[in-house]
CSV table of C-alpha atoms in Angstrom, one decimal:
chain,number,residue,atom,x,y,z
A,1,UNK,CA,-20.4,-0.8,9.6
A,2,UNK,CA,-20.2,2.9,8.7
A,3,UNK,CA,-17.3,3.3,11.1
A,4,UNK,CA,-15.4,0.5,9.4
A,5,UNK,CA,-16.0,2.1,6.0
A,6,UNK,CA,-14.8,5.5,7.2
A,7,UNK,CA,-11.7,3.8,8.7
A,8,UNK,CA,-11.1,2.0,5.3
A,9,UNK,CA,-11.3,5.3,3.4
A,10,UNK,CA,-8.9,7.0,5.8
A,11,UNK,CA,-6.5,4.0,5.4
A,12,UNK,CA,-6.7,4.4,1.6
A,13,UNK,CA,-5.9,8.1,1.8
A,14,UNK,CA,-3.0,7.6,4.2
A,15,UNK,CA,-1.7,4.6,2.3
A,16,UNK,CA,-1.9,6.6,-0.9
A,17,UNK,CA,0.1,9.5,0.5
A,18,UNK,CA,2.7,7.1,2.0
A,19,UNK,CA,3.1,5.2,-1.3
A,20,UNK,CA,3.4,8.5,-3.2
A,21,UNK,CA,6.1,9.9,-0.9
A,22,UNK,CA,8.1,6.6,-1.0
A,23,UNK,CA,7.7,6.4,-4.7
A,24,UNK,CA,9.2,9.9,-5.0
A,25,UNK,CA,12.1,9.0,-2.7
A,26,UNK,CA,12.8,5.9,-4.9
A,27,UNK,CA,13.0,8.1,-7.9
A,28,UNK,CA,15.7,10.3,-6.1
A,29,UNK,CA,17.9,7.3,-5.3
A,30,UNK,CA,20.7,6.9,-7.9
A,31,UNK,CA,20.4,3.3,-9.0
A,32,UNK,CA,19.8,1.2,-12.1
A,33,UNK,CA,16.3,1.6,-13.6
A,34,UNK,CA,15.6,-2.1,-13.3
A,35,UNK,CA,16.0,-2.0,-9.6
A,36,UNK,CA,13.9,1.1,-9.3
A,37,UNK,CA,11.1,-0.7,-11.2
A,38,UNK,CA,11.4,-3.7,-8.9
A,39,UNK,CA,11.3,-1.5,-5.8
A,40,UNK,CA,8.2,0.3,-7.1
A,41,UNK,CA,6.4,-3.0,-7.9
A,42,UNK,CA,7.2,-4.3,-4.4
A,43,UNK,CA,5.9,-1.0,-2.9
A,44,UNK,CA,2.6,-1.3,-4.8
A,45,UNK,CA,2.3,-5.0,-3.9
A,46,UNK,CA,2.8,-4.3,-0.2
A,47,UNK,CA,0.3,-1.5,-0.3
A,48,UNK,CA,-2.3,-3.6,-2.0
A,49,UNK,CA,-1.8,-6.5,0.4
A,50,UNK,CA,-2.3,-4.1,3.4
A,51,UNK,CA,-5.4,-2.8,1.8
A,52,UNK,CA,-6.8,-6.2,1.1
A,53,UNK,CA,-6.0,-7.4,4.7
A,54,UNK,CA,-8.0,-4.5,6.1
A,55,UNK,CA,-10.9,-4.8,3.6
A,56,UNK,CA,-11.6,-8.5,3.8
A,57,UNK,CA,-13.2,-8.5,7.2
A,58,UNK,CA,-15.7,-5.9,5.9
A,59,UNK,CA,-16.7,-8.4,3.3
A,60,UNK,CA,-17.3,-11.1,6.0
A,61,UNK,CA,-14.2,-13.1,5.2
A,62,UNK,CA,-12.3,-14.1,8.4
A,63,UNK,CA,-8.6,-13.9,8.5
A,64,UNK,CA,-8.2,-16.1,11.5
A,65,UNK,CA,-6.7,-14.5,14.6
A,66,UNK,CA,-5.3,-11.4,12.8
């Protein structure tokens, strides 16, 4: 159980760094502000889904064969 929690904390840190870097790269791309906002929302959505997918088995919720 402790190993899983440590792995989840490491995932959160790595995912946060990756999201931060991609967010900075999105800001550097010259495009319309609406598309930048959509890209940022999609980035956060994907990051949250990855986090939830990894955290649900710790709560005892089975994801099937994943």
